[in-house]
Amino acid sequence: MGLQIVTGNRLRDGQAVWLAGDGGWSERIGAARLFGDAEIDAGLALVSTPAVALEVVDLQAAPAVEVAGEAVPASHRERIRSLGPSVRTDLGKQAGLDDSVREGASEPPPSFPQPPFAGIYQYDQLDRQFLRERAEAFRHQVARRLAGALSEEEFKPLRLMNGLYLQLHAYMLRVAIPYGVLSAAQLRALAHVARVYDRGYGHFTTRQNIQFNWLRLVDAPDALAALAEVDIHGIQTSGNCIRNTTTDQFAGAAEDEVIDPRVFAEILRQWSTDHPEFTYLPRKFKIAITGSPNDRAAIRVHDIGIMACRSEAGEIGFQIHAGGGLGRTPVIGTKCRDFVPVRELLRYVEAILRTYNALGRRDNIYKARIKILVREMKPAAFLAMVESEYAALPADYCVLDDAIVDAVASRFASAPFSTLPAESAALQAALGSDAALAAYVTSNAHPHRVAGYISAVISLKPPGGIPGDASAEEMELCADLAERYSFGELRVTHEQNLVLPHVRKDDLPALHAALVAGGLGSANIGQVTDIIACPGLDYCALANARSIPLAQDLGRRFADPALQREIGPMTLNISGCINACGHHHVGHIGLLGVDKAGEEYYQITLGGAADEHAAIGALLGPAVPADAVVDTIDTIIATYRTHRAEGERFIDTYRRLGAAPFKEAVYAAPNHADH
Amino acid sequence: MPLPTMLIIDTLGVEITDSFHLADADSALEPGAIVTLARLTQGGAKGGAQGGALPRPLGVVLEPGARLDSLLPHLAALDLICVAFPKFRDGRGFTLARALRERHGFTGAIRAVGPVLPDQAQALVACGVTQIETSDRHPPGQWAAFLAQAPHPAPAQLLNRLLTRAATT
């Protein structure tokens, strides 16, 4: 006979708690009251009371066993909830930290003056007032929830609208980095939030956001108020609304751009913020924009993808795609229009949203994304509806005339670039004597539109590290380096790295030395250890498997820089569940965690791509157990190295040969196929 | 079956006298009747004192997902459209209200009915809703604070300040 326990998360701080024998709630799973399978419904009924609803949320039963009179978790998920992240044994219940103390939380936040030339959208007092009021509105909502004036069902969408989730161990605050652009001051404020309201670090995500994993509900309004002072927020980082628009991390700096997409991403941000019609959509809605024909924003796997282009007459406009997405039903988007002029951009996007809001499915959350609507209606019928809505918009509605675009563009300071020779003699000299620097420049630098400058990527994927995690100290180091070398500006990439966008080539040797000294010198961008990974079951309430330890093991296996260079350009993406936050479908190699009878297994897909040749990876074969994944990836890479033609990347070889040789190598090997 | 009486508020959060009632399916229509879309479009809305003319004022309930095509020929006969929100998270009503105002030029009253939240007040008004049916859980007093700034909140962000026409007027 099975045993079960009743668990939930404490409303005020999100801590995992268990119903104890005395009827109270314990932070220790051992004290949990054990119910027989036949009694568990009665146990849950016991706590379905208005009084408990003010104290504990997300009530559920979990399987357990009894050992020496104590409850012991019987599922992987519950074990992690009862201990803390397996990848951070210094945190959570396993570390015995006293959660009642958060030093500095009661003091006013320090002031972080904005650097004058950072390429963020410069707020004025009205913009700033909007964020302050929004933080205060959330404070009011939290107070109403704690007092019972809002039920949990009512409150949940409101907190999600401000970026606050409830995860396994606590609340998680997701803060938007608007289109990936960040000032040194903003990064310092994020470090401050990490230190004061969280546990000293943050996690950069695959959608140009940062997440803090240990927030308390009661502190969230203060954290948001502190961020509002540097013009950042958690608005629309969650919930069924238009999420923050993402773009190319080299926007405004890359040499291959038609337009600077930051301006239009900001316009889309302002248009979608608190949009009265589109805040309660059938499901979340993600827009990406690229200013370059070389798509670094994965626009074809977004609900709406926008690519800047020129008409035959030379007019600037946008090609529009809709209905792309990942998740459990990966779809490459449908092209809606080859050319929408700038002045019509918001109008056309609005027509797509209106069609989706009216007709998108609301009966099944797994079928509620726009990609399913497009598929079920058929693209032609969907496009006809969009065109009909578009044609019916009032002629003066939301017209994006030149004056508006210019006014928004003028809020982006242009950096005072120096006139420099295209090549740097100092850099060339240093490259000759410093192999590590040469490797860094080869893999981590991206061409800049201004002669003598370069964009330098800071890898957040050290060997054996947690992809995308940065400590408060690392954030502050990056802020220092941004101030010293990049006009106080940084970028956040959807590959979970940081960028100093405007570095003088002359300064690269000094920058590289500083990064190496700070443990941030990994020269692995675009290589096999530049692994994209979601937080997985160590943190996430939805996950089936732990993505992070797998990423760490893979990072260690391929850590040798020479080996990585020899393997060449490669994307390796890991998602801990079908929701695909690690974008595994579009990795050259994709790994998807699945739960098989309580054990972690991974499905392997090959051939995915997120760029202008976007493709959904194909499943290689049966899932392999977690402890065999690293060897299996080794086998796949060895197969590529055996078969590759001169100059071929992994993806090229795969496209030329198909899955057959990889399948044979992986499943013929006795160690992997038998599980 | 008559529903319990709900208090109706206007866009300033002030309680108003409800001059409408849900029509009984079997009875002739009196002025102030609210009918279903089916009854309106099947001609069954007739049956006032003169046996054929539609009574005025007249209202209709629009369920989410309703196709507006069948309603449009009757718009001129309507004084009130109740836009139903089955859940507060079901946002179809926002698009329905806006389409009625903006695309189809409806000038009568639009009433949000269902479990909407005071936190949604400004969005409802911005989409053209002029009346809100409140509930015991969120009585008129809770709505007043959210509607005090409506219906025309100061446009905060730059884009809204610049766009000559950003939302329904």
Coordinates of C-alpha atoms in Angstrom, one line a residue, chain A residues 18-501:
Chain A
W18 CA 4.3 19.8 4.6
L19 CA 1.2 19.1 6.7
A20 CA 2.4 17.7 10.0
G21 CA 0.9 15.4 12.4
D22 CA -0.2 18.2 14.7
G23 CA -2.2 19.8 11.9
G24 CA 0.4 22.6 11.5
W25 CA 2.8 23.1 8.6
S26 CA 6.4 22.0 8.8
E27 CA 9.4 23.1 6.7
R28 CA 10.8 19.6 7.2
I29 CA 9.4 16.7 5.2
G30 CA 10.3 14.2 7.9
A31 CA 7.6 15.7 10.1
A32 CA 4.9 15.2 7.4
R33 CA 1.9 13.2 8.4
L34 CA 1.6 10.0 6.3
F35 CA -1.7 9.1 4.8
G36 CA -2.7 5.8 3.2
D37 CA -3.8 6.0 -0.3
A38 CA -7.4 5.6 0.9
E39 CA -7.1 8.5 3.3
I40 CA -5.3 11.1 1.1
D41 CA -8.5 12.6 -0.3
A42 CA -9.7 13.2 3.2
G43 CA -6.3 14.6 4.0
L44 CA -6.5 17.1 1.2
A45 CA -10.1 18.0 2.1
L46 CA -8.8 18.8 5.6
V47 CA -6.7 21.6 4.3
S48 CA -9.1 23.0 1.7
T49 CA -10.3 25.7 4.0
P50 CA -10.3 29.5 3.8
A51 CA -7.9 29.7 6.7
V52 CA -5.3 27.5 5.0
A53 CA -5.8 29.5 1.7
L54 CA -4.4 32.5 3.5
E55 CA -1.3 30.6 4.6
V56 CA -0.4 27.8 2.1
V57 CA -0.9 27.6 -1.7
D58 CA -0.6 25.0 -4.4
L59 CA -1.8 22.2 -2.2
Q60 CA -1.1 18.7 -3.5
A61 CA -0.4 15.1 -2.5
A62 CA 3.0 13.6 -3.0
P63 CA 4.1 9.9 -2.7
A64 CA 6.3 9.1 0.3
V65 CA 7.6 6.2 2.3
E66 CA 8.1 5.8 6.1
V67 CA 11.5 5.3 7.5
A68 CA 12.1 5.2 11.2
G69 CA 8.8 6.9 11.9
E70 CA 9.5 9.8 9.5
A71 CA 8.2 10.7 6.0
V72 CA 10.7 10.3 3.2
P73 CA 10.0 11.5 -0.3
A74 CA 9.4 8.8 -2.9
S75 CA 9.6 11.0 -6.0
H76 CA 12.6 12.8 -7.5
R77 CA 10.7 16.1 -7.5
E78 CA 9.7 15.9 -3.9
R79 CA 13.2 14.9 -2.9
I80 CA 14.5 18.1 -4.5
R81 CA 11.8 20.2 -2.9
S82 CA 12.7 18.8 0.5
L83 CA 16.4 19.5 0.1
G84 CA 17.1 22.3 -2.4
P85 CA 18.8 22.3 -5.8
S86 CA 21.1 19.3 -6.3
V87 CA 23.5 21.6 -8.1
R88 CA 23.7 24.1 -5.2
T89 CA 24.0 22.2 -2.0
D90 CA 24.9 25.5 -0.3
L91 CA 21.2 26.6 -0.8
G92 CA 17.8 25.5 0.3
K93 CA 16.7 23.4 3.2
Q94 CA 19.8 21.2 2.8
A95 CA 21.9 24.2 3.8
G96 CA 19.8 25.1 6.8
L97 CA 19.7 28.8 6.0
D98 CA 17.6 31.0 8.1
D99 CA 15.1 32.5 5.8
S100 CA 13.7 35.0 8.2
V101 CA 16.6 37.3 7.7
R102 CA 17.4 39.2 4.5
E103 CA 20.0 41.7 5.3
G104 CA 19.6 45.2 3.9
A105 CA 16.1 44.5 2.7
S106 CA 14.7 47.3 5.0
E107 CA 17.1 49.9 3.8
P108 CA 16.4 52.1 0.7
P109 CA 18.2 50.9 -2.4
P110 CA 21.4 52.6 -3.3
S111 CA 21.3 54.9 -6.3
F112 CA 23.0 53.7 -9.5
P113 CA 23.4 56.6 -11.9
Q114 CA 22.9 55.7 -15.6
P115 CA 26.0 56.0 -17.8
P116 CA 25.2 58.7 -20.4
F117 CA 26.1 56.7 -23.5
A118 CA 24.7 53.3 -22.8
G119 CA 22.4 52.2 -25.6
I120 CA 19.4 51.7 -23.4
Y121 CA 16.1 53.5 -24.1
Q122 CA 16.5 56.6 -21.9
Y123 CA 13.5 57.0 -19.6
D124 CA 12.0 60.4 -18.8
Q125 CA 10.1 61.2 -15.7
L126 CA 6.7 60.0 -17.1
D127 CA 8.2 56.7 -18.2
R128 CA 9.8 56.3 -14.8
Q129 CA 6.6 57.3 -13.0
F130 CA 4.8 54.5 -14.9
L131 CA 7.1 51.9 -13.5
R132 CA 6.9 53.3 -10.0
E133 CA 3.2 53.2 -10.1
R134 CA 3.2 49.7 -11.4
A135 CA 5.4 48.5 -8.5
E136 CA 3.0 50.3 -6.1
A137 CA 0.0 48.7 -7.8
F138 CA 1.7 45.3 -7.2
R139 CA 2.3 46.1 -3.6
H140 CA -1.4 46.8 -3.3
Q141 CA -2.3 43.5 -4.9
V142 CA 0.1 41.6 -2.6
A143 CA -1.5 43.3 0.4
R144 CA -5.0 42.4 -0.9
R145 CA -3.9 38.8 -1.4
L146 CA -2.5 38.5 2.1
A147 CA -5.7 40.0 3.5
G148 CA -7.9 37.7 1.5
A149 CA -9.5 40.3 -0.7
L150 CA -8.0 38.5 -3.7
S151 CA -8.2 34.7 -3.9
E152 CA -5.1 32.8 -5.1
E153 CA -6.9 32.1 -8.4
E154 CA -7.4 35.8 -8.9
F155 CA -4.0 36.8 -7.6
K156 CA -1.9 34.3 -9.6
P157 CA -2.4 36.0 -13.0
L158 CA -1.7 39.4 -11.5
R159 CA 1.6 38.3 -9.9
L160 CA 2.6 36.5 -13.1
M161 CA 2.0 39.8 -15.0
N162 CA 4.8 41.2 -12.8
G163 CA 7.1 38.3 -13.4
L164 CA 6.6 36.4 -10.1
Y165 CA 6.2 32.6 -10.4
L166 CA 6.0 30.0 -7.7
Q167 CA 8.6 27.3 -8.2
L168 CA 9.8 24.3 -6.2
H169 CA 11.6 26.1 -3.4
A170 CA 10.3 29.7 -3.4
Y171 CA 9.0 32.4 -5.6
M172 CA 11.0 33.2 -8.7
L173 CA 11.2 36.8 -10.0
R174 CA 11.8 37.1 -13.8
V175 CA 13.0 40.5 -14.8
A176 CA 13.0 41.6 -18.4
I177 CA 16.2 42.8 -20.1
P178 CA 14.3 44.8 -22.8
Y179 CA 15.5 43.4 -26.1
G180 CA 18.7 42.3 -24.3
V181 CA 20.1 45.8 -23.7
L182 CA 21.4 46.6 -20.3
S183 CA 23.4 49.4 -18.7
A184 CA 26.1 49.0 -16.2
A185 CA 23.8 50.7 -13.6
Q186 CA 21.0 48.3 -14.3
L187 CA 23.3 45.3 -13.9
R188 CA 24.5 46.8 -10.6
A189 CA 20.9 47.1 -9.5
L190 CA 20.3 43.4 -10.5
A191 CA 23.3 42.5 -8.4
H192 CA 21.8 44.4 -5.5
V193 CA 18.5 42.6 -5.9
A194 CA 20.4 39.3 -6.0
R195 CA 22.3 40.1 -2.8
V196 CA 19.5 41.7 -0.8
Y197 CA 16.3 39.9 -1.8
D198 CA 17.7 36.6 -3.2
R199 CA 20.7 34.3 -2.6
G200 CA 23.5 36.3 -4.3
Y201 CA 23.1 35.2 -7.9
G202 CA 20.8 35.3 -10.9
H203 CA 20.1 33.1 -13.9
F204 CA 20.1 34.6 -17.4
T205 CA 17.4 32.9 -19.5
T206 CA 16.9 31.9 -23.1
R207 CA 14.6 34.9 -23.7
Q208 CA 16.7 37.8 -22.6
N209 CA 15.5 37.8 -19.0
I210 CA 17.1 37.2 -15.7
Q211 CA 15.6 35.1 -13.0
F212 CA 16.0 35.2 -9.2
N213 CA 15.1 31.9 -7.5
W214 CA 14.6 32.7 -3.9
L215 CA 12.3 35.6 -3.7
R216 CA 9.7 36.0 -0.9
L217 CA 6.3 37.3 -1.9
V218 CA 6.5 40.0 0.8
D219 CA 9.8 41.3 -0.7
A220 CA 8.8 41.3 -4.3
P221 CA 7.2 44.8 -4.4
D222 CA 10.4 46.2 -2.8
A223 CA 12.6 44.4 -5.4
L224 CA 10.5 45.7 -8.2
A225 CA 10.5 49.2 -6.7
A226 CA 14.3 49.1 -6.6
L227 CA 14.5 48.0 -10.2
A228 CA 12.1 50.7 -11.3
E229 CA 14.6 53.3 -10.2
V230 CA 17.0 52.0 -13.0
D231 CA 14.1 51.6 -15.5
I232 CA 13.7 47.9 -15.5
H233 CA 10.8 45.7 -14.4
G234 CA 9.2 42.3 -14.5
I235 CA 6.2 43.4 -16.5
Q236 CA 5.1 40.8 -19.2
T237 CA 7.8 38.3 -18.4
S238 CA 5.0 35.8 -17.6
G239 CA 1.3 35.3 -18.0
N240 CA -0.9 35.1 -21.1
C241 CA 0.1 38.4 -22.5
I242 CA 2.5 39.7 -25.1
R243 CA 5.9 38.9 -23.6
N244 CA 8.9 41.1 -23.8
T245 CA 10.1 41.4 -27.4
T246 CA 13.5 39.8 -28.0
T247 CA 16.1 40.7 -30.6
D248 CA 19.6 40.2 -31.9
Q249 CA 22.2 40.7 -29.2
F250 CA 24.3 42.7 -31.6
A251 CA 21.4 45.1 -32.4
G252 CA 22.7 48.6 -33.3
A253 CA 26.3 47.3 -33.4
A254 CA 26.4 44.6 -36.0
E255 CA 27.7 45.5 -39.5
D256 CA 25.0 43.6 -41.4
E257 CA 21.9 45.5 -40.3
V258 CA 19.1 47.0 -42.4
I259 CA 17.8 48.8 -39.3
D260 CA 18.5 49.0 -35.6
P261 CA 15.9 46.7 -34.2
R262 CA 16.1 48.2 -30.7
V263 CA 14.0 51.1 -31.8
F264 CA 11.2 48.9 -33.0
A265 CA 11.5 46.5 -30.2
E266 CA 11.1 49.4 -27.8
I267 CA 8.0 50.7 -29.8
L268 CA 6.6 47.1 -29.6
R269 CA 7.3 47.1 -25.9
Q270 CA 5.5 50.4 -25.2
W271 CA 2.6 49.4 -27.5
S272 CA 2.1 46.0 -25.8
T273 CA 2.7 47.1 -22.2
D274 CA -0.7 46.9 -20.4
H275 CA -2.4 46.7 -23.8
P276 CA -6.1 46.8 -22.8
E277 CA -7.2 44.2 -25.3
F278 CA -4.3 41.7 -25.2
T279 CA -3.5 41.2 -21.5
Y280 CA -5.7 38.1 -21.2
L281 CA -4.8 36.1 -24.3
P282 CA -5.5 32.4 -24.7
R283 CA -1.8 31.8 -24.0
K284 CA 1.5 33.6 -23.8
F285 CA 2.6 35.4 -27.0
K286 CA 6.2 36.0 -28.0
I287 CA 7.5 38.5 -30.6
A288 CA 11.0 38.6 -31.9
I289 CA 12.5 41.1 -34.3
T290 CA 15.8 41.0 -36.3
G291 CA 17.3 44.0 -38.1
S292 CA 19.6 41.8 -40.1
P293 CA 18.9 39.2 -42.8
N294 CA 21.2 37.0 -40.7
D295 CA 18.6 36.0 -38.1
R296 CA 20.1 35.9 -34.7
A297 CA 16.8 36.3 -33.0
A298 CA 15.1 33.0 -34.0
I299 CA 12.2 34.8 -35.5
R300 CA 10.7 31.8 -37.3
V301 CA 10.0 30.0 -34.0
H302 CA 8.1 32.9 -32.4
D303 CA 4.4 33.6 -32.3
I304 CA 5.2 36.7 -34.5
G305 CA 8.6 37.0 -36.1
I306 CA 9.7 40.3 -37.7
M307 CA 12.6 40.8 -40.1
A308 CA 13.6 44.2 -41.3
C309 CA 14.0 44.4 -45.1
R310 CA 13.8 46.8 -48.0
S311 CA 11.2 47.0 -50.7
E312 CA 12.3 47.0 -54.4
A313 CA 11.9 50.7 -54.2
G314 CA 14.3 50.8 -51.3
E315 CA 11.7 51.7 -48.7
I316 CA 12.4 50.1 -45.2
G317 CA 9.8 47.8 -43.8
F318 CA 9.3 44.4 -42.4
Q319 CA 8.7 40.8 -43.4
I320 CA 6.2 39.3 -41.0
H321 CA 5.9 35.7 -39.9
A322 CA 3.4 34.3 -37.5
G323 CA 2.5 31.0 -35.8
G324 CA 6.0 29.7 -35.1
G325 CA 6.9 28.2 -31.8
L326 CA 8.6 25.4 -29.8
G327 CA 7.1 23.7 -26.8
R328 CA 5.3 20.4 -27.3
T329 CA 4.3 21.2 -30.9
P330 CA 7.3 22.8 -32.6
V331 CA 6.4 24.7 -35.7
I332 CA 8.3 27.0 -38.2
G333 CA 6.2 30.1 -38.6
T334 CA 4.0 31.0 -41.7
K335 CA 5.1 34.0 -43.7
C336 CA 2.2 36.5 -43.6
R337 CA 3.6 39.4 -45.6
D338 CA 6.8 40.0 -47.5
F339 CA 6.6 43.7 -46.8
V340 CA 4.8 45.8 -44.3
P341 CA 5.9 49.5 -44.3
V342 CA 7.2 50.9 -41.0
R343 CA 4.1 53.1 -40.6
E344 CA 1.8 50.0 -40.7
L345 CA 3.9 47.8 -38.3
L346 CA 1.8 48.1 -35.2
R347 CA -1.5 48.0 -37.2
Y348 CA -0.5 44.7 -38.8
V349 CA 0.7 43.1 -35.6
E350 CA -2.5 44.3 -33.9
A351 CA -4.6 42.6 -36.6
I352 CA -2.8 39.3 -36.0
L353 CA -3.3 39.6 -32.2
R354 CA -6.9 40.5 -32.6
T355 CA -7.6 37.4 -34.7
Y356 CA -5.7 35.3 -32.2
N357 CA -7.5 36.7 -29.2
A358 CA -10.9 36.2 -30.8
L359 CA -10.4 32.7 -32.1
G360 CA -7.5 31.0 -30.3
R361 CA -8.5 28.0 -28.3
R362 CA -9.3 28.4 -24.6
D363 CA -10.5 24.8 -23.9
N364 CA -7.0 23.2 -23.8
I365 CA -3.8 25.0 -22.7
Y366 CA -1.7 22.7 -24.8
K367 CA -3.6 23.8 -27.9
A368 CA -3.9 27.5 -27.1
R369 CA -0.9 29.0 -28.9
I370 CA -1.3 30.8 -32.1
K371 CA 0.6 28.0 -34.0
I372 CA -2.3 25.6 -33.3
L373 CA -4.9 28.2 -34.5
V374 CA -3.0 28.7 -37.7
R375 CA -2.7 25.0 -38.2
E376 CA -6.4 24.3 -37.4
M377 CA -7.7 27.1 -39.5
K378 CA -5.2 26.5 -42.3
P379 CA -2.7 29.3 -43.0
A380 CA -4.7 30.7 -45.9
A381 CA -7.9 31.2 -43.9
F382 CA -5.9 32.6 -41.0
L383 CA -4.2 35.1 -43.2
A384 CA -7.6 36.1 -44.7
M385 CA -8.9 36.8 -41.3
V386 CA -5.9 38.9 -40.4
E387 CA -6.1 40.9 -43.6
S388 CA -9.8 41.5 -42.9
E389 CA -9.1 42.8 -39.4
Y390 CA -6.2 44.9 -40.8
A391 CA -8.3 46.4 -43.5
A392 CA -11.0 47.3 -41.0
L393 CA -8.8 49.2 -38.6
P394 CA -9.5 53.0 -38.5
A395 CA -7.2 54.8 -40.8
D396 CA -5.7 56.9 -38.0
Y397 CA -5.2 54.1 -35.5
C398 CA -1.7 53.4 -34.3
V399 CA 0.0 54.8 -37.4
L400 CA 3.8 54.7 -36.8
D401 CA 4.8 57.9 -38.7
D402 CA 8.4 59.1 -39.0
A403 CA 8.1 61.6 -36.2
I404 CA 7.2 58.9 -33.7
V405 CA 10.0 56.6 -34.9
D406 CA 12.4 59.5 -34.7
A407 CA 11.3 60.4 -31.2
V408 CA 11.8 56.9 -29.9
A409 CA 15.1 56.6 -31.8
S410 CA 16.4 59.8 -30.3
R411 CA 16.0 58.3 -26.8
F412 CA 18.8 55.9 -27.7
A413 CA 22.1 57.7 -27.1
S414 CA 24.7 57.2 -29.7
A415 CA 28.0 56.3 -28.3
P416 CA 30.9 58.7 -29.1
F417 CA 32.9 56.3 -31.1
S418 CA 36.5 57.4 -31.9
T419 CA 37.9 57.4 -35.4
L420 CA 40.2 54.4 -35.4
P421 CA 42.0 52.3 -38.0
A422 CA 40.1 49.2 -39.0
E423 CA 42.8 47.0 -37.5
S424 CA 44.5 47.4 -34.2
A425 CA 48.3 47.1 -34.2
A426 CA 48.3 46.5 -30.4
L427 CA 45.8 43.7 -30.8
Q428 CA 47.7 42.1 -33.7
A429 CA 50.9 42.2 -31.7
A430 CA 49.2 40.6 -28.6
L431 CA 47.6 37.9 -30.7
G432 CA 50.9 36.7 -31.9
S433 CA 52.1 35.9 -28.4
D434 CA 48.9 35.0 -26.6
A435 CA 47.2 31.9 -27.8
A436 CA 44.4 32.1 -25.3
L437 CA 43.6 35.7 -26.5
A438 CA 43.7 34.5 -30.1
A439 CA 41.2 31.8 -29.3
Y440 CA 39.0 34.2 -27.4
V441 CA 38.9 36.7 -30.3
T442 CA 38.2 33.9 -32.8
S443 CA 35.2 32.5 -30.9
N444 CA 33.9 35.3 -28.8
A445 CA 34.2 38.5 -30.9
H446 CA 31.7 39.7 -33.4
P447 CA 32.2 42.3 -36.2
H448 CA 31.2 45.8 -35.4
R449 CA 29.8 48.4 -37.8
V450 CA 32.4 51.0 -36.6
A451 CA 36.0 50.6 -37.7
G452 CA 38.3 49.6 -34.9
Y453 CA 35.6 48.3 -32.7
I454 CA 34.3 44.8 -32.0
S455 CA 31.5 43.2 -29.9
A456 CA 33.0 40.9 -27.2
V457 CA 30.9 38.1 -25.8
I458 CA 31.3 37.1 -22.1
S459 CA 30.6 33.4 -21.8
L460 CA 28.5 32.4 -18.8
K461 CA 29.4 28.8 -19.6
P462 CA 32.6 28.0 -17.7
P463 CA 33.6 24.3 -17.7
G464 CA 31.3 22.5 -15.3
G465 CA 29.4 25.7 -14.5
I466 CA 25.7 26.3 -14.5
P467 CA 24.7 27.8 -17.9
G468 CA 23.5 31.4 -17.6
D469 CA 24.1 31.7 -13.8
A470 CA 26.0 34.8 -12.6
S471 CA 26.9 35.8 -9.1
A472 CA 26.3 39.3 -7.8
E473 CA 30.1 39.7 -7.8
E474 CA 30.3 38.6 -11.5
M475 CA 27.6 41.0 -12.4
E476 CA 29.5 43.8 -10.8
L477 CA 32.7 42.8 -12.5
C478 CA 30.8 42.8 -15.8
A479 CA 29.4 46.2 -15.0
D480 CA 32.9 47.5 -14.2
L481 CA 34.2 46.2 -17.5
A482 CA 31.2 47.7 -19.4
E483 CA 32.0 51.1 -17.9
R484 CA 35.7 50.8 -18.7
Y485 CA 35.4 49.3 -22.2
S486 CA 31.9 49.6 -23.7
F487 CA 30.3 53.0 -22.8
G488 CA 28.6 51.4 -19.8
E489 CA 26.6 49.1 -22.1
L490 CA 26.0 45.3 -22.1
R491 CA 23.8 42.9 -23.9
V492 CA 22.1 39.7 -22.8
T493 CA 21.9 36.9 -25.4
H494 CA 19.3 34.3 -25.8
E495 CA 22.2 31.9 -25.6
Q496 CA 22.5 32.9 -22.0
N497 CA 25.7 34.9 -22.3
L498 CA 26.6 38.6 -21.9
V499 CA 28.1 40.9 -24.5
L500 CA 30.1 44.1 -24.3
P501 CA 28.9 45.5 -27.6

